[in-house]
Structures are given as C-alpha cells and as structure tokens.
Amino acid sequence: MPDAGMFAAADQVIVAAHDLAVVLRSDAEVADAVRLVEDAQKRAGI
C-alpha cells in the first residue's frame, strides 16, 4: 500500500487531537495550546 505513511501520520494526528481534548480543561489551557502551536508553525515556516 503506497499511501500507508499518510495513513499512519493521520492516525497520529487524530490520537494527538484526542489526547489534547482530554487534557485541556479550560479556555486558558486551550488558548495556551493554540499559542504554542502557532509558535511552532512560525519556527517551522508553515
């Protein structure tokens, strides 16, 4: 299956999103997580 890597990566993104939904319990924690992701995007040039 040539696209197996894509499916594996998508599975990891889904698992990470689920974990975040379980861990983040307040609006402030969500805002902080969004800020961290935005900072990572900038560093990665995305």
mmCIF file of C-alpha atoms in Angstrom:
data_model
loop_
_atom_site.group_PDB
_atom_site.id
_atom_site.type_symbol
_atom_site.label_atom_id
_atom_site.label_comp_id
_atom_site.label_asym_id
_atom_site.label_seq_id
_atom_site.Cartn_x
_atom_site.Cartn_y
_atom_site.Cartn_z
ATOM 1 C CA MET A 1 0.000 0.000 0.000
ATOM 2 C CA PRO A 2 1.901 3.080 -1.215
ATOM 3 C CA ASP A 3 -0.013 5.579 0.943
ATOM 4 C CA ALA A 4 0.477 3.729 4.236
ATOM 5 C CA GLY A 5 2.722 6.526 5.546
ATOM 6 C CA MET A 6 -0.011 9.091 5.035
ATOM 7 C CA PHE A 7 -2.486 6.956 6.982
ATOM 8 C CA ALA A 8 -0.011 6.408 9.804
ATOM 9 C CA ALA A 9 0.604 10.151 10.060
ATOM 10 C CA ALA A 10 -3.137 10.893 10.003
ATOM 11 C CA ASP A 11 -3.671 8.329 12.771
ATOM 12 C CA GLN A 12 -1.051 10.055 14.925
ATOM 13 C CA VAL A 13 -2.702 13.454 14.376
ATOM 14 C CA ILE A 14 -6.067 12.014 15.443
ATOM 15 C CA VAL A 15 -4.541 10.462 18.565
ATOM 16 C CA ALA A 16 -2.834 13.747 19.457
ATOM 17 C CA ALA A 17 -6.072 15.704 18.983
ATOM 18 C CA HIS A 18 -7.944 13.250 21.201
ATOM 19 C CA ASP A 19 -5.258 13.492 23.881
ATOM 20 C CA LEU A 20 -5.466 17.288 23.802
ATOM 21 C CA ALA A 21 -9.241 17.172 24.146
ATOM 22 C CA VAL A 22 -8.853 15.022 27.253
ATOM 23 C CA VAL A 23 -6.033 17.047 28.808
ATOM 24 C CA LEU A 24 -7.101 20.646 28.128
ATOM 25 C CA ARG A 25 -9.723 21.516 30.706
ATOM 26 C CA SER A 26 -10.141 25.273 30.494
ATOM 27 C CA ASP A 27 -10.327 28.043 27.930
ATOM 28 C CA ALA A 28 -6.996 29.357 29.202
ATOM 29 C CA GLU A 29 -5.306 25.999 28.581
ATOM 30 C CA VAL A 30 -6.778 25.845 25.072
ATOM 31 C CA ALA A 31 -5.560 29.378 24.329
ATOM 32 C CA ASP A 32 -2.079 28.478 25.582
ATOM 33 C CA ALA A 33 -2.017 25.335 23.423
ATOM 34 C CA VAL A 34 -3.084 27.322 20.357
ATOM 35 C CA ARG A 35 -0.315 29.844 21.024
ATOM 36 C CA LEU A 36 2.263 27.057 21.298
ATOM 37 C CA VAL A 37 1.117 25.527 18.013
ATOM 38 C CA GLU A 38 1.231 28.919 16.290
ATOM 39 C CA ASP A 39 4.770 29.481 17.601
ATOM 40 C CA ALA A 40 5.816 26.039 16.327
ATOM 41 C CA GLN A 41 4.307 26.802 12.913
ATOM 42 C CA LYS A 42 6.289 30.020 12.683
ATOM 43 C CA ARG A 43 9.533 28.262 13.619
ATOM 44 C CA ALA A 44 8.809 25.546 11.037
ATOM 45 C CA GLY A 45 7.998 28.120 8.358
ATOM 46 C CA ILE A 46 4.486 26.812 7.801
#
